[in-house]
PDB file of C-alpha atoms and ligand atoms in Angstrom:
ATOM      1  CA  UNK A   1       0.000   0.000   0.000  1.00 90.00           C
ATOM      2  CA  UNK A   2       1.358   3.677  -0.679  1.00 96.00           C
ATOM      3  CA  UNK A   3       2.157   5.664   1.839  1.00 96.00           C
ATOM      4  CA  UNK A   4      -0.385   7.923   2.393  1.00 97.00           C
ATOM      5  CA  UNK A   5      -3.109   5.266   1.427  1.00 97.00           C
ATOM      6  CA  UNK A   6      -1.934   3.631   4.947  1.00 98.00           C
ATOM      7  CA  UNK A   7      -2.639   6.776   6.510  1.00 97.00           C
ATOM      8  CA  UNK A   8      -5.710   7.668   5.285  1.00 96.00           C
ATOM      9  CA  UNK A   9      -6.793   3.813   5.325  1.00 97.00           C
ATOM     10  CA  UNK A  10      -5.781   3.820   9.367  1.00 97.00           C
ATOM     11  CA  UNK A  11      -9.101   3.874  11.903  1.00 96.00           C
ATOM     12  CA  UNK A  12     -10.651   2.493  14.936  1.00 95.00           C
ATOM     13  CA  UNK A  13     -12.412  -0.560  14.474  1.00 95.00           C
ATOM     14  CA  UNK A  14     -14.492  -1.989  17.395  1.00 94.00           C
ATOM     15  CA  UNK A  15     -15.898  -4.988  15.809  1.00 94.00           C
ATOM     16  CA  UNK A  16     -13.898  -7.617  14.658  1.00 96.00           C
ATOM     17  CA  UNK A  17     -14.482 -11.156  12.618  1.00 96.00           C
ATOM     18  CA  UNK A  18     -13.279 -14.015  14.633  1.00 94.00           C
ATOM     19  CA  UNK A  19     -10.791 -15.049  11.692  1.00 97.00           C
ATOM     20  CA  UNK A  20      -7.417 -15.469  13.012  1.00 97.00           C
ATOM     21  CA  UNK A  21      -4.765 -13.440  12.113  1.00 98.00           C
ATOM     22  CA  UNK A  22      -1.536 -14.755  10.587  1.00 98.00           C
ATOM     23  CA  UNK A  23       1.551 -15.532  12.444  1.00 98.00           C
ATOM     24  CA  UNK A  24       3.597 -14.606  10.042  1.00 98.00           C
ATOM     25  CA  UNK A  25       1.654 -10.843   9.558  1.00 98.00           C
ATOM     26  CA  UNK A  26       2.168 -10.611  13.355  1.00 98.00           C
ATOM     27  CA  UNK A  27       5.672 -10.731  12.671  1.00 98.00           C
ATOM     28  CA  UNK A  28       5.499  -8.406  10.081  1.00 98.00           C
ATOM     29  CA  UNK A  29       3.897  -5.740  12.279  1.00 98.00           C
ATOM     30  CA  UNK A  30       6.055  -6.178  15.446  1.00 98.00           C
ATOM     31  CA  UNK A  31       8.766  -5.880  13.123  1.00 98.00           C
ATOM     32  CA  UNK A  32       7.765  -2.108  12.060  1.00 98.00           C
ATOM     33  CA  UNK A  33       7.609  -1.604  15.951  1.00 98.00           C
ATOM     34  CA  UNK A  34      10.991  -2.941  16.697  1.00 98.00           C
ATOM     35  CA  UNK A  35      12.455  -0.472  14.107  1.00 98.00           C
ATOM     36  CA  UNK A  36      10.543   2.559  16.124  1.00 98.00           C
ATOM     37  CA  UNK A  37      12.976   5.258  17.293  1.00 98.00           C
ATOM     38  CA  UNK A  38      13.755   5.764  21.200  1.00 98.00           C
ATOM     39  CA  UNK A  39      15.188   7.498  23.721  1.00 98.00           C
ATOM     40  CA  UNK A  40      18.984   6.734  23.361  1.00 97.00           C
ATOM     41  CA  UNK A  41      17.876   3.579  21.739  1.00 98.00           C
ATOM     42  CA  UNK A  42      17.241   2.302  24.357  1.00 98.00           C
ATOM     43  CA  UNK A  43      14.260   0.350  22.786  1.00 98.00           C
ATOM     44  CA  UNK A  44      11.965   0.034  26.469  1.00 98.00           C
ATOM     45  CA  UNK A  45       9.330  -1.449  24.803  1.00 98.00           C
ATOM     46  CA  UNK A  46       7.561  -4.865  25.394  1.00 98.00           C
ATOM     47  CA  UNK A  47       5.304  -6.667  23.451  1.00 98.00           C
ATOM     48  CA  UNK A  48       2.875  -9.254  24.463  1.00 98.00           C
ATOM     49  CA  UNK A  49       0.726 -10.981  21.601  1.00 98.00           C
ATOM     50  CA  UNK A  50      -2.550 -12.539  23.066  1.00 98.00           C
ATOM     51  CA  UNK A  51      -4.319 -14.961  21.604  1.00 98.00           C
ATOM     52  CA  UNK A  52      -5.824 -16.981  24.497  1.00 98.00           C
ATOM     53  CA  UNK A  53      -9.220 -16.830  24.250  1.00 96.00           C
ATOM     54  CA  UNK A  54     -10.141 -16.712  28.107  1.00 96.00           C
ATOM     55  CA  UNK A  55      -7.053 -14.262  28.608  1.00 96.00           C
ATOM     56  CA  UNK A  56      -8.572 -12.595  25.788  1.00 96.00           C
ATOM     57  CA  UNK A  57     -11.979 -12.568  27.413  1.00 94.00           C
ATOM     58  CA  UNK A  58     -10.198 -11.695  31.418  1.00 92.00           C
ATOM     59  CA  UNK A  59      -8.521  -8.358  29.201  1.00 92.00           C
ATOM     60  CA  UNK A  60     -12.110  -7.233  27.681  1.00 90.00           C
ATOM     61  CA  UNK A  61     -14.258  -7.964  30.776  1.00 84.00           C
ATOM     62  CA  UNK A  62     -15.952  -4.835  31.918  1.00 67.00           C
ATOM     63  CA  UNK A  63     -14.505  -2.911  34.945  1.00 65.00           C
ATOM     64  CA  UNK A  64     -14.720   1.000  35.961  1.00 61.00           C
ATOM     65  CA  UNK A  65     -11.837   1.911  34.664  1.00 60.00           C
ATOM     66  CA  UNK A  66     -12.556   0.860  30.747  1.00 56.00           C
ATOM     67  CA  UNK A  67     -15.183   3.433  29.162  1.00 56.00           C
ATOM     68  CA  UNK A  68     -17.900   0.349  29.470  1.00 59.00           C
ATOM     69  CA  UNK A  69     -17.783   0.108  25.863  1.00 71.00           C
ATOM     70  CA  UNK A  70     -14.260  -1.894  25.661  1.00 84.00           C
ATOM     71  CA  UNK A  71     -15.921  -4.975  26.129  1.00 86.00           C
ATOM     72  CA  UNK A  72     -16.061  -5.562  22.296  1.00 91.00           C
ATOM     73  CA  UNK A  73     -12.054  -6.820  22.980  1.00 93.00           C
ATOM     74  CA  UNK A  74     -13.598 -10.275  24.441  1.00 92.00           C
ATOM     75  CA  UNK A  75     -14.445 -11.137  21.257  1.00 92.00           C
ATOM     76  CA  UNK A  76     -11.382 -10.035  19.111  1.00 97.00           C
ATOM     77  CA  UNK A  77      -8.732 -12.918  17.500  1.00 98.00           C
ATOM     78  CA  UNK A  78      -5.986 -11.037  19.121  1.00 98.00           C
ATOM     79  CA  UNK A  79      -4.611  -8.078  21.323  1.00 98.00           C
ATOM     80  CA  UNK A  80      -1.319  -6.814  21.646  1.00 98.00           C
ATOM     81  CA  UNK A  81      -0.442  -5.200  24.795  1.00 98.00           C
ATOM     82  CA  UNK A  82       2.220  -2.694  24.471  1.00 98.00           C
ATOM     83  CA  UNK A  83       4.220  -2.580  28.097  1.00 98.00           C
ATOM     84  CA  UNK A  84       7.419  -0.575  28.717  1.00 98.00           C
ATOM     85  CA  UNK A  85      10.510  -0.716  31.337  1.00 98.00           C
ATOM     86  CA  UNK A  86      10.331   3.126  32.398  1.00 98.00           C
ATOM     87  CA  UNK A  87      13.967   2.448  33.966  1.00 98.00           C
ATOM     88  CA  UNK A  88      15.397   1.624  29.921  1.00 98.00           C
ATOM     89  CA  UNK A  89      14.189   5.398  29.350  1.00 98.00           C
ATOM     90  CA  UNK A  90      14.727   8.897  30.114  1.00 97.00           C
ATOM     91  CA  UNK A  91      13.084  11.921  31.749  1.00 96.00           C
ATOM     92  CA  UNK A  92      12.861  15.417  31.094  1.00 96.00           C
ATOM     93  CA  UNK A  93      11.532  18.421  31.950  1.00 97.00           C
ATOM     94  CA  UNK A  94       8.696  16.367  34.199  1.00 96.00           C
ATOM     95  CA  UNK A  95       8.435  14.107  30.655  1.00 97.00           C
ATOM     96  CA  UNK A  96       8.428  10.038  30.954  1.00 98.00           C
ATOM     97  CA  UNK A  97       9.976   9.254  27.593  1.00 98.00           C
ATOM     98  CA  UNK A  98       8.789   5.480  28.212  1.00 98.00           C
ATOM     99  CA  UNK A  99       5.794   6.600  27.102  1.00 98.00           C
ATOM    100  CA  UNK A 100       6.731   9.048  24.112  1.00 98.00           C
ATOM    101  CA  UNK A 101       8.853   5.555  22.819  1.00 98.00           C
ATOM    102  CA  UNK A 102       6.514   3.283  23.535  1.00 98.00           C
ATOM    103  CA  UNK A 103       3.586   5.629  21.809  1.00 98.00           C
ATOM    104  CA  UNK A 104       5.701   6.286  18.715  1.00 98.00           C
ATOM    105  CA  UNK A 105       6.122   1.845  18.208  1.00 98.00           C
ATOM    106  CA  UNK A 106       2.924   1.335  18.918  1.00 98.00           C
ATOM    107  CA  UNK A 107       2.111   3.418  15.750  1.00 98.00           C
ATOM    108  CA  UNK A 108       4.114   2.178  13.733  1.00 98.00           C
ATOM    109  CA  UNK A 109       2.564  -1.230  14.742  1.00 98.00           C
ATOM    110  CA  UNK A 110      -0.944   0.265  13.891  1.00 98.00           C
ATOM    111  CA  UNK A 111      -0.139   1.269  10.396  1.00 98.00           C
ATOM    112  CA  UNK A 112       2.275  -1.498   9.566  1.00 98.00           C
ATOM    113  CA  UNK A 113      -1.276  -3.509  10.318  1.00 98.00           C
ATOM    114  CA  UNK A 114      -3.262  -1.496   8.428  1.00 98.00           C
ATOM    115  CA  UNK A 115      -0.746  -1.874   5.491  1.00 98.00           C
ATOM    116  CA  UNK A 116      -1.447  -5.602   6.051  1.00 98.00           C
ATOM    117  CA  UNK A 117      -5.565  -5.194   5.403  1.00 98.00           C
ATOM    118  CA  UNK A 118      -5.286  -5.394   9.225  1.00 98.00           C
ATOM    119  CA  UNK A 119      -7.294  -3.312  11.959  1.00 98.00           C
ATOM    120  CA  UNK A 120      -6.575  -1.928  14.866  1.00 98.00           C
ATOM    121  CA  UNK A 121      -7.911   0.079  17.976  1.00 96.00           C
ATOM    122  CA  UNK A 122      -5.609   2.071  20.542  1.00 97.00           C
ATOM    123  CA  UNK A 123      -7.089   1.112  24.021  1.00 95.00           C
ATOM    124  CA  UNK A 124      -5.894   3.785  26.616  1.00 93.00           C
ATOM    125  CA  UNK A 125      -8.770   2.813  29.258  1.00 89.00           C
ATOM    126  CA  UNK A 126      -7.670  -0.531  30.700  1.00 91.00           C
ATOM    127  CA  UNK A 127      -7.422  -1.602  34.081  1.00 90.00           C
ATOM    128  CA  UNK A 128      -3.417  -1.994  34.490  1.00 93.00           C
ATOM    129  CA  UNK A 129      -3.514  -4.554  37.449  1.00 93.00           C
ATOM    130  CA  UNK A 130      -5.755  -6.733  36.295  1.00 92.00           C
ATOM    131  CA  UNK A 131      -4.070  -7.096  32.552  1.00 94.00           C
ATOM    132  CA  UNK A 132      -0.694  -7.554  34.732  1.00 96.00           C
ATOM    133  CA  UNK A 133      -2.401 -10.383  36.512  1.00 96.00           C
ATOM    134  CA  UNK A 134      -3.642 -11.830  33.735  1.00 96.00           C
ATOM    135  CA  UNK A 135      -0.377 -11.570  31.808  1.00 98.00           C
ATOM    136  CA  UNK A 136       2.412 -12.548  34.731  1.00 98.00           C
ATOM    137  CA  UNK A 137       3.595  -8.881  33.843  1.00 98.00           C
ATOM    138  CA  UNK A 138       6.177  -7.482  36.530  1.00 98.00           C
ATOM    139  CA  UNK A 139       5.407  -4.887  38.911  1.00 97.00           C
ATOM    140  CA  UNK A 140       7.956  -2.628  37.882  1.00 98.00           C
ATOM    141  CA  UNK A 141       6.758  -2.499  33.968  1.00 98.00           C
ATOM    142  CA  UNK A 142       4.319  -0.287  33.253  1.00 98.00           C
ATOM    143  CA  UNK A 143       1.236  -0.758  30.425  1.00 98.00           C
ATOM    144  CA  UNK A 144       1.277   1.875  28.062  1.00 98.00           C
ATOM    145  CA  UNK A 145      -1.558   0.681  25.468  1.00 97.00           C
ATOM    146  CA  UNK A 146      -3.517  -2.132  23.908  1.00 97.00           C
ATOM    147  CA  UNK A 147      -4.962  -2.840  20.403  1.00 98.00           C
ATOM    148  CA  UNK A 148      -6.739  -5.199  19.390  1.00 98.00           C
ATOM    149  CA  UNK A 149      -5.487  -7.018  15.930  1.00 98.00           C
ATOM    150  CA  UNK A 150      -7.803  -8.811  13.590  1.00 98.00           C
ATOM    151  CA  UNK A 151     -10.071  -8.438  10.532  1.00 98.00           C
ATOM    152  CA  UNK A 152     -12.601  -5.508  10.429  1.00 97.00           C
ATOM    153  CA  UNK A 153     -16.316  -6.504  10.292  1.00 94.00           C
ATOM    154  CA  UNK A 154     -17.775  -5.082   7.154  1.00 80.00           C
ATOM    155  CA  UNK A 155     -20.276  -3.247   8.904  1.00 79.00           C
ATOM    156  CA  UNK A 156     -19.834  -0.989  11.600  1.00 73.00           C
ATOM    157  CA  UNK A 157     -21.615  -2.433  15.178  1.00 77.00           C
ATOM    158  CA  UNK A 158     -23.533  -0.141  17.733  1.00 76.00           C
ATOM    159  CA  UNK A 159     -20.134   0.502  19.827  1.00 74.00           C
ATOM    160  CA  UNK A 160     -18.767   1.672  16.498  1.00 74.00           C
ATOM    161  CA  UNK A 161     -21.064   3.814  15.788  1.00 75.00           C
ATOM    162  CA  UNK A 162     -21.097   4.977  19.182  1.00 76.00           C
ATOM    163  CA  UNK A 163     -17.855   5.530  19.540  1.00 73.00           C
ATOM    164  CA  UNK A 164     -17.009   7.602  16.422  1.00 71.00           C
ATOM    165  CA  UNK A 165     -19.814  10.228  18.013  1.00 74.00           C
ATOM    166  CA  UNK A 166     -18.469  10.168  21.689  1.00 73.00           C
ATOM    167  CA  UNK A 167     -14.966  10.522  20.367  1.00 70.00           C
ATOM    168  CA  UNK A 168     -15.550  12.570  17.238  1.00 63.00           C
ATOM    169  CA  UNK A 169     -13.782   9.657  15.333  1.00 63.00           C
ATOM    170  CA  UNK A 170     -12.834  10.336  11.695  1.00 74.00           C
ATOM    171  CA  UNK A 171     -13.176  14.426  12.021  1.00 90.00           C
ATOM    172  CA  UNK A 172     -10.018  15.877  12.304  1.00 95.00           C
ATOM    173  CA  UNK A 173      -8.856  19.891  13.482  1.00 95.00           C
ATOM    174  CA  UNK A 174      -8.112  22.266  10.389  1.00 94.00           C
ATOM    175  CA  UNK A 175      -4.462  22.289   9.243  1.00 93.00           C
ATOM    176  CA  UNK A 176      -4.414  26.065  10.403  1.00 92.00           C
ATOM    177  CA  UNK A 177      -5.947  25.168  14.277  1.00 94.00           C
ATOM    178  CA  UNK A 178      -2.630  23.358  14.645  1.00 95.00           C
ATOM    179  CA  UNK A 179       0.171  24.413  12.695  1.00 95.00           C
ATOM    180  CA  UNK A 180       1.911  27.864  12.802  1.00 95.00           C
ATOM    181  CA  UNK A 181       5.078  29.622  10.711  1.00 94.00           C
ATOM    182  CA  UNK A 182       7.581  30.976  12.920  1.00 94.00           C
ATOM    183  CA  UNK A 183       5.812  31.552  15.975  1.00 95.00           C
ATOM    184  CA  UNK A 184       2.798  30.522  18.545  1.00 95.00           C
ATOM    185  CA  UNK A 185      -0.571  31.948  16.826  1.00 92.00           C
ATOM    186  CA  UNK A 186       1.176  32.976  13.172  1.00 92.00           C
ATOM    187  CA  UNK A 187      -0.709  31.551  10.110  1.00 87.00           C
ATOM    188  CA  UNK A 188       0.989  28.723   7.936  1.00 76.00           C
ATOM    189  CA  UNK A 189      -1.544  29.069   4.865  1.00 69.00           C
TER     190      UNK A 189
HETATM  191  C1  FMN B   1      -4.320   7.631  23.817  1.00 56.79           C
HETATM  192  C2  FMN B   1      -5.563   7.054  23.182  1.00 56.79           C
HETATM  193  C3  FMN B   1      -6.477   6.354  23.957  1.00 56.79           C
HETATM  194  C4  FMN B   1      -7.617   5.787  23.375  1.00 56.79           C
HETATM  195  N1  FMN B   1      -8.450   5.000  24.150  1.00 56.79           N
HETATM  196  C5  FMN B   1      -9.522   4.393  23.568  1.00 56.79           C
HETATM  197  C6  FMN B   1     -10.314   3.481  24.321  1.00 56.79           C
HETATM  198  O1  FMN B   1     -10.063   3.191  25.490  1.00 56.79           O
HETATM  199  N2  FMN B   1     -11.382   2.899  23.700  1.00 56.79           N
HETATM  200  C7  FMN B   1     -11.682   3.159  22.386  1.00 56.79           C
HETATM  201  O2  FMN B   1     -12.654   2.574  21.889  1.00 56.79           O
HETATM  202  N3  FMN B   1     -10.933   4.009  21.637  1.00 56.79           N
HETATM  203  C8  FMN B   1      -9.859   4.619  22.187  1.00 56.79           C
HETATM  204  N4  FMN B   1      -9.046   5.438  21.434  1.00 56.79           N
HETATM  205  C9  FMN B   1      -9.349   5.655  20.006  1.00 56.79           C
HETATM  206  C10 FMN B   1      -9.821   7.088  19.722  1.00 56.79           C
HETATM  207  O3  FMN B   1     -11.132   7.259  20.193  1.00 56.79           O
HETATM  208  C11 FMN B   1      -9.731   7.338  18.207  1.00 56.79           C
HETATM  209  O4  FMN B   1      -8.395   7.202  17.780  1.00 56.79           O
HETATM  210  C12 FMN B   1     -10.211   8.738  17.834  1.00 56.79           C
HETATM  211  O5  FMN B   1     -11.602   8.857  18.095  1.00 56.79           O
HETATM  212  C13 FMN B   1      -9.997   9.050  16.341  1.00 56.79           C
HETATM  213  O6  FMN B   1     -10.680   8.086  15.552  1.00 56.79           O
HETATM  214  P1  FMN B   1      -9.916   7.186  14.479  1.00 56.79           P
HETATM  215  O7  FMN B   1      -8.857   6.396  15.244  1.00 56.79           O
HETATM  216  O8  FMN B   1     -10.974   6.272  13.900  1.00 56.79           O
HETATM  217  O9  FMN B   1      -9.303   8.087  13.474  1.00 56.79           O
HETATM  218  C14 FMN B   1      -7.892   5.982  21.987  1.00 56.79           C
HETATM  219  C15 FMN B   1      -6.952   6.687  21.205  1.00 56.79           C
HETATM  220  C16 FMN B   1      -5.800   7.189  21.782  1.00 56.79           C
HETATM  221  C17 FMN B   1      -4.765   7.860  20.888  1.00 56.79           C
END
């Protein structure tokens, strides 16, 4: 796929075929992840492929910390929880580059699966202990994100739908809201 295609191609799916995904495209993506820039490449990152289906179901179970509408991961092929070792990163100015490096593979991840025909959904609202329990994670890694990884249903389901209204999926700011030329407030275009 061409560049930009990927990009453009790239969105949240929330409802999922229960086709397995291939091993050999999950190596592809975690591949484009383990080429991700880092702080002093130090590469902090940690990926763990699920594809237990009762782990998968533990992960997507409802709980007050997800928004109530993650439970359409309990029925996904696979999810790929993105952990990090804050201590093989940096901080700055009161920033935790675990999570800047960790964020920037987990992208490429995302579009290396949507180069694939592959879809994704960043999950930010997890509950962290219970995925670590689940998982035999250690204490001192942190979870940064989850997506899950599988083939898009055609059609859109209620959470979808939902979703892209709650979270304004698909619209995107005006090139001149976020962009400037030389300095804070001065017009690009
Ligand atoms: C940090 C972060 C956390 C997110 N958490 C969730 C989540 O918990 N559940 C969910 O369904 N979508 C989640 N999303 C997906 C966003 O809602 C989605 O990316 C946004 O609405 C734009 O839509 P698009 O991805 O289809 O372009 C998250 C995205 C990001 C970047």
């Amino acid at each position: 796929m061409d560049f930009w295609e990927v990009i453009k191609k790239r969105h949240s799916v929330r409802n999922f075929l229960s086709q397995p995904v291939e091993k050999e495209r999950i190596i592809e993506i975690l591949e484009a992840a383990r080429l991700a820039p880092s702080w002093q490449n130090r590469q902090c990152w940690r990926f763990i492929v699920v594809t237990d289906k009762e782990k998968i179901k533990k992960i997507g179970k409802l709980n007050p910390l997800n928004y109530n509408i993650n439970f359409f991961l309990q029925n996904v092929p696979v999810i790929i929880v993105a952990c990090a070792n804050p201590k093989e990163s940096g901080r700055r100015a009161g920033i935790e580059y675990y999570l800047v490096d960790t964020a920037i593979a987990m992208e490429h991840l995302i579009l290396a699966a949507t180069n694939l025909g592959l879809a994704t959904c960043w999950i930010g609202a997890f509950d962290e202990n219970m995925i670590k329990d689940v998982l035999k994670i250690p204490q001192e890694i942190r979870i940064v994100a989850l997506t899950p990884l599988g083939y898009a249903c055609e059609k859109p389901s209620v959470v979808d739908r939902i979703s892209k209204i709650v979270a304004r999926g698909g619209t995107r700011k005006r090139l001149e809201e976020i962009a400037y030329f030389n300095s804070w407030g001065e017009k690009l275009i």
